[in-house]
PDB file of C-alpha atoms and ligand atoms in Angstrom:
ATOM      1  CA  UNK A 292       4.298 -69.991  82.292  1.00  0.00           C
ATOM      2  CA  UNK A 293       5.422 -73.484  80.947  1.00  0.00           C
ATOM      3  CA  UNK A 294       8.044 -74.984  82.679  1.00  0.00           C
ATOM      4  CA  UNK A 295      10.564 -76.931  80.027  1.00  0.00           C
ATOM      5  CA  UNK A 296      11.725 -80.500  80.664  1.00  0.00           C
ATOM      6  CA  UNK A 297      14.734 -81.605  81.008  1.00  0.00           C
ATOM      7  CA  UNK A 298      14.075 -83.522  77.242  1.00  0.00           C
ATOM      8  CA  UNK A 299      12.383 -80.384  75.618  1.00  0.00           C
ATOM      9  CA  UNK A 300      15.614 -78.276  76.487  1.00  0.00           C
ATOM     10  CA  UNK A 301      17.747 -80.816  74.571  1.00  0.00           C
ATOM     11  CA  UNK A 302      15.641 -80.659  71.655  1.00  0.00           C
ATOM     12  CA  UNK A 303      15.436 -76.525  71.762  1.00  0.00           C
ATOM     13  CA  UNK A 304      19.290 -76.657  71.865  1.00  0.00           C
ATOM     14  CA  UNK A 305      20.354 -79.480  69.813  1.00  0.00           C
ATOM     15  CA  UNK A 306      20.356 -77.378  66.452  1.00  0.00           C
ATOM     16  CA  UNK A 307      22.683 -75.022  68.310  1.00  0.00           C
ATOM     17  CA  UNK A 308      24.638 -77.790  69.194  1.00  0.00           C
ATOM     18  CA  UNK A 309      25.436 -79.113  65.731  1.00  0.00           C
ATOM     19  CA  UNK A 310      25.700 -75.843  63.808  1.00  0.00           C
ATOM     20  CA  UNK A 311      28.497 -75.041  66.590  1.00  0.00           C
ATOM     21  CA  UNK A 312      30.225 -77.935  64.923  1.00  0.00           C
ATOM     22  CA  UNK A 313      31.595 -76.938  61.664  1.00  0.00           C
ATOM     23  CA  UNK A 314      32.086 -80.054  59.269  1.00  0.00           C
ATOM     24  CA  UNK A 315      34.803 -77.493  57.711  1.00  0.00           C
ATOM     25  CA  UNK A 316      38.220 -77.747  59.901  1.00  0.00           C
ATOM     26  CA  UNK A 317      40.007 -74.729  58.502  1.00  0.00           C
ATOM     27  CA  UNK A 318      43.852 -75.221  59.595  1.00  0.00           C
ATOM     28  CA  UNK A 319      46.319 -73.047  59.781  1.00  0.00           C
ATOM     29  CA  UNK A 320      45.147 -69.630  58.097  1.00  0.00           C
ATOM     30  CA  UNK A 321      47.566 -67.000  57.228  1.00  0.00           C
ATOM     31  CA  UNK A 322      48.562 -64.579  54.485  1.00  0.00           C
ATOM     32  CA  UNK A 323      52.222 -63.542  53.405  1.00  0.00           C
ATOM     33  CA  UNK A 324      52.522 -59.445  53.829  1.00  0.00           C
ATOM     34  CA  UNK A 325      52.417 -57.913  50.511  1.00  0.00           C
ATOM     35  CA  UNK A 326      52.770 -54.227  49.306  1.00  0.00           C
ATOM     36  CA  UNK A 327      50.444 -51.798  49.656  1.00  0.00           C
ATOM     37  CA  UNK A 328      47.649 -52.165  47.166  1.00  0.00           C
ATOM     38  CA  UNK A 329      48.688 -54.807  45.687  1.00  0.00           C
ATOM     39  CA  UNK A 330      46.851 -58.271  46.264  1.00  0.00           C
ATOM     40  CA  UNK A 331      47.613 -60.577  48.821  1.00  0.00           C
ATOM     41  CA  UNK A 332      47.550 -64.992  48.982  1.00  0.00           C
ATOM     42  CA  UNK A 333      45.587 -66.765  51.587  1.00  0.00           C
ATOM     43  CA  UNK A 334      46.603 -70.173  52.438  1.00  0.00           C
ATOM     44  CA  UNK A 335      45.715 -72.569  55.246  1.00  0.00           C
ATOM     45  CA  UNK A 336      44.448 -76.350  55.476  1.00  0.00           C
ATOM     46  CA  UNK A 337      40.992 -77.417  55.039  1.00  0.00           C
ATOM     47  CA  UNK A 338      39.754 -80.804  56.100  1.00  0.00           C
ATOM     48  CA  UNK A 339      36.425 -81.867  56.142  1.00  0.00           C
ATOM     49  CA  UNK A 340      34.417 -83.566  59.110  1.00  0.00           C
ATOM     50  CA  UNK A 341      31.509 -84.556  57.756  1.00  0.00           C
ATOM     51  CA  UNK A 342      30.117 -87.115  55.245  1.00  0.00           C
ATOM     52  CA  UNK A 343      28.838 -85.445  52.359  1.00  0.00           C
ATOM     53  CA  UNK A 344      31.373 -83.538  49.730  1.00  0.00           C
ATOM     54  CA  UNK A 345      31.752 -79.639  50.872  1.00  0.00           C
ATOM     55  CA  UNK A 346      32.237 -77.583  47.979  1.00  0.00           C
ATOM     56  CA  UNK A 347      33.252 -74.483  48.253  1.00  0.00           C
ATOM     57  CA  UNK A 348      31.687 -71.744  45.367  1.00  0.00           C
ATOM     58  CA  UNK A 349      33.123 -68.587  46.738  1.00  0.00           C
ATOM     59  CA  UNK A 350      34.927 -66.102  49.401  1.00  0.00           C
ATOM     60  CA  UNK A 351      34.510 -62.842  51.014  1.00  0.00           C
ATOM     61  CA  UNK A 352      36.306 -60.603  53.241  1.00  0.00           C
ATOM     62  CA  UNK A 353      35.570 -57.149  55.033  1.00  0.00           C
ATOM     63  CA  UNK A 354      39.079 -56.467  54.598  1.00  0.00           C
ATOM     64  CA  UNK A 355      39.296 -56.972  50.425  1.00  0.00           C
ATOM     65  CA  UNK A 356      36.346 -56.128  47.387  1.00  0.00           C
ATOM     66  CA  UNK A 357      36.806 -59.155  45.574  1.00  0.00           C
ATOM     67  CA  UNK A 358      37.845 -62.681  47.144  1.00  0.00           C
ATOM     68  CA  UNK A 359      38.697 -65.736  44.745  1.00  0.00           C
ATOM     69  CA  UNK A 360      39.727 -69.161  44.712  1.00  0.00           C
ATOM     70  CA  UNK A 361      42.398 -69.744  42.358  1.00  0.00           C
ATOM     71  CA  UNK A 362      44.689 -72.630  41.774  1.00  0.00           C
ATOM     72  CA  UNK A 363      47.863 -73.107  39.412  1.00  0.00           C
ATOM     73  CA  UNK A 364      48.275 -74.546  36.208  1.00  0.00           C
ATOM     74  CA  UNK A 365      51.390 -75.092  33.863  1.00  0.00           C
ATOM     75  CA  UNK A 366      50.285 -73.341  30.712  1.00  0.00           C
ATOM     76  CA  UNK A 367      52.987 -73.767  27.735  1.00  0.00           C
ATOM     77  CA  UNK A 368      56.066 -74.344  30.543  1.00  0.00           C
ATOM     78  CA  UNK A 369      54.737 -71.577  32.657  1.00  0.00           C
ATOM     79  CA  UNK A 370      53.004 -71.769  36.230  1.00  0.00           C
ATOM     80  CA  UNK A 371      49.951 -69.428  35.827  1.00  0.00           C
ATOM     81  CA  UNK A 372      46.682 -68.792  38.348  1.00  0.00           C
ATOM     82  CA  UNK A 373      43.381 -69.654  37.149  1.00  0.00           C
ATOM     83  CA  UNK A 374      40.098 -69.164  39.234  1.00  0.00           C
ATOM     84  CA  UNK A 375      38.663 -71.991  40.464  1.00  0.00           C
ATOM     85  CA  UNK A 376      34.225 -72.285  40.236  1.00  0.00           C
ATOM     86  CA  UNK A 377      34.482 -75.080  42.584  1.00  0.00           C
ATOM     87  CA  UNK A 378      36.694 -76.406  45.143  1.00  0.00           C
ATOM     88  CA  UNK A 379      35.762 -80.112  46.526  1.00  0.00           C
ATOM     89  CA  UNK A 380      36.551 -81.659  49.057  1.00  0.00           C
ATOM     90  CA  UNK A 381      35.783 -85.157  49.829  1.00  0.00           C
ATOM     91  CA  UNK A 382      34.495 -86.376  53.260  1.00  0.00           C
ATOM     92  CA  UNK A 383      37.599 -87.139  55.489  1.00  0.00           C
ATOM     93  CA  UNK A 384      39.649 -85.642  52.864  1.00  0.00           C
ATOM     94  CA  UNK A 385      42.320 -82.761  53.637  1.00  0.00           C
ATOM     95  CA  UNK A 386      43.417 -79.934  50.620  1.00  0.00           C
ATOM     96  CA  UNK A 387      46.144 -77.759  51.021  1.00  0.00           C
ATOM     97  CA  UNK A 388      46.293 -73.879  50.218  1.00  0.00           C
ATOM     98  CA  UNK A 389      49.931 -73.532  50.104  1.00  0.00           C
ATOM     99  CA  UNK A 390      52.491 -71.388  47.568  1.00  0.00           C
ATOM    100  CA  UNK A 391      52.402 -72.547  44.355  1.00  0.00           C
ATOM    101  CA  UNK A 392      49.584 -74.131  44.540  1.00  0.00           C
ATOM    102  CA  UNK A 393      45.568 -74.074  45.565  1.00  0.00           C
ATOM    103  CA  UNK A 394      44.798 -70.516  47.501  1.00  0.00           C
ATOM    104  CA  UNK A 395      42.544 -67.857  48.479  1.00  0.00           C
ATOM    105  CA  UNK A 396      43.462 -64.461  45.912  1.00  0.00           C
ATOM    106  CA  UNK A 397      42.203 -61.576  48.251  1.00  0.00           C
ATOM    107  CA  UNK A 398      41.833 -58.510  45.953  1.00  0.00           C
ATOM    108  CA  UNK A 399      41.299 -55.171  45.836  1.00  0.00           C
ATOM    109  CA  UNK A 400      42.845 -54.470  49.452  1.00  0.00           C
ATOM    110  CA  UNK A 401      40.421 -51.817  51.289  1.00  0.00           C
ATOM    111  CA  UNK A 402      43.966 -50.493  53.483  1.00  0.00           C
ATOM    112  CA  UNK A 403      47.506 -51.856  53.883  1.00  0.00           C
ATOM    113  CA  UNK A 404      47.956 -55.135  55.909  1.00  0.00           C
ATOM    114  CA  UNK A 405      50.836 -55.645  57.640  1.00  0.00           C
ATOM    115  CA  UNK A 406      52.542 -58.454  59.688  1.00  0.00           C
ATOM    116  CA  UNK A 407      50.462 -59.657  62.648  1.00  0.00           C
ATOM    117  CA  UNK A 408      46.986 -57.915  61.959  1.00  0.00           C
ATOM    118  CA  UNK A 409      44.132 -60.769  60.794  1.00  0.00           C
ATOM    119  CA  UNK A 410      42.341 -60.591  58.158  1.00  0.00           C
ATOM    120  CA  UNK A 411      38.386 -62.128  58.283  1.00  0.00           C
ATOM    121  CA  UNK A 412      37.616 -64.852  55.365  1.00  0.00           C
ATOM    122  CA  UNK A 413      34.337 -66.425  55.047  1.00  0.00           C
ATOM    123  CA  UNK A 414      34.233 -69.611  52.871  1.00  0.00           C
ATOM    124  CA  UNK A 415      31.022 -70.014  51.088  1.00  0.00           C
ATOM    125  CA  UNK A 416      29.550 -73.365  49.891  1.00  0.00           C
ATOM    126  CA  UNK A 417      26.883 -74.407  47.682  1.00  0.00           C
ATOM    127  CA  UNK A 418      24.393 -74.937  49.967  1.00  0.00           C
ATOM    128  CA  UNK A 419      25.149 -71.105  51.575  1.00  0.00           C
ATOM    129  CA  UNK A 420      26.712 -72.193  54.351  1.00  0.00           C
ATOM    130  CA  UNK A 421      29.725 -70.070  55.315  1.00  0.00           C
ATOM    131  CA  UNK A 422      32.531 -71.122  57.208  1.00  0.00           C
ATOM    132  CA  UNK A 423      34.109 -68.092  58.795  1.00  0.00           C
ATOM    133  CA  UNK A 424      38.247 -67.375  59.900  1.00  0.00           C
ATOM    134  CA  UNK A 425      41.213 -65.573  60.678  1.00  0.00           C
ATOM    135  CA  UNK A 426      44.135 -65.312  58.518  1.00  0.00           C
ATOM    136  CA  UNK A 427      47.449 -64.006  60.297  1.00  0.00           C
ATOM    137  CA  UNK A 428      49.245 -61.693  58.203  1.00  0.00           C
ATOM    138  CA  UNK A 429      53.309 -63.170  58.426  1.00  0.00           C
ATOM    139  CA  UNK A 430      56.978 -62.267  57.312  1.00  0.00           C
ATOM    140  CA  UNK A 431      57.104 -63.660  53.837  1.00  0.00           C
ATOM    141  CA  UNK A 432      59.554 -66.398  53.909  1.00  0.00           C
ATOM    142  CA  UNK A 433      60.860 -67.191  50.570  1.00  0.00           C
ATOM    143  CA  UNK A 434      59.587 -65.920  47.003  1.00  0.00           C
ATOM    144  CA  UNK A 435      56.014 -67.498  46.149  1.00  0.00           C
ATOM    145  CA  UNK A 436      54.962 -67.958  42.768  1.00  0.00           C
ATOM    146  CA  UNK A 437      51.230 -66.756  43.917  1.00  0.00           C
ATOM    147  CA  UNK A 438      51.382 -62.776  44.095  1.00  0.00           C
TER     148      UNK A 438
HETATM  149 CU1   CU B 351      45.710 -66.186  42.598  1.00  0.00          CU
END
């Protein structure tokens, strides 16, 4: 039986430490209630904490097939959605998924969501690393030029 030092515990658990530290802040996360079967927004506020970029490649959710991230563009006067390959984001630097602008597109909705249940996102970077949350489905407030 080996007995561990005080020193040889910290270095078993240090990994454990810093992987509990996500260099991904996620802010915020919540989804407007949409109809059933139809596709639903995800926006919150991701800042990140570390010192090398994050980019994000891709999304998934238990709750939705297919999981994008789209941003708008004016096309010819009109505000249009347009997937995104990549979303950076700069050490120290905070983006915004808000209406009418950058946000998750959760598609093909597995059963109806409706105002207060959560819906589980993973963000997925480039290096594999996936940044899990919990989107609160809310009242939609105004008309959004996202769904
Ligand atoms: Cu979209």
């Amino acid at each position: 039986m080996t007995k561990l030092t005080p020193l040889a515990l910290f270095v078993l658990l240090f990994p454990l430490l810093t992987l509990a530290e996500s260099p991904l802040h996620v802010g915020d996360p919540w989804s407007p209630e949409a109809p059933p079967g139809r596709m639903m927004a995800g926006f919150m506020e991701l800042r990140n904490d570390s010192e090398e970029t994050i980019r994000l490649v891709d999304a998934a959710s238990s709750r939705f097939g297919h999981v994008e991230i789209h941003t708008m563009v004016m096309d010819e006067g009109v505000m249009r959605m347009r997937r995104l390959d990549e979303l950076s984001i700069e050490p120290g630097q905070t983006v915004q998924l808000r209406p009418g602008g950058l946000h998750l597109m959760l598609m093909e909705p597995h059963e109806r969501l409706t105002v207060g249940d959560r819906i589980d996102i993973e963000l997925i970077d480039d290096r594999e690393r996936r940044y899990s949350l919990s989107a609160e489905v809310r009242r939609r407030h105004r008309p959004s030029m996202v769904e």
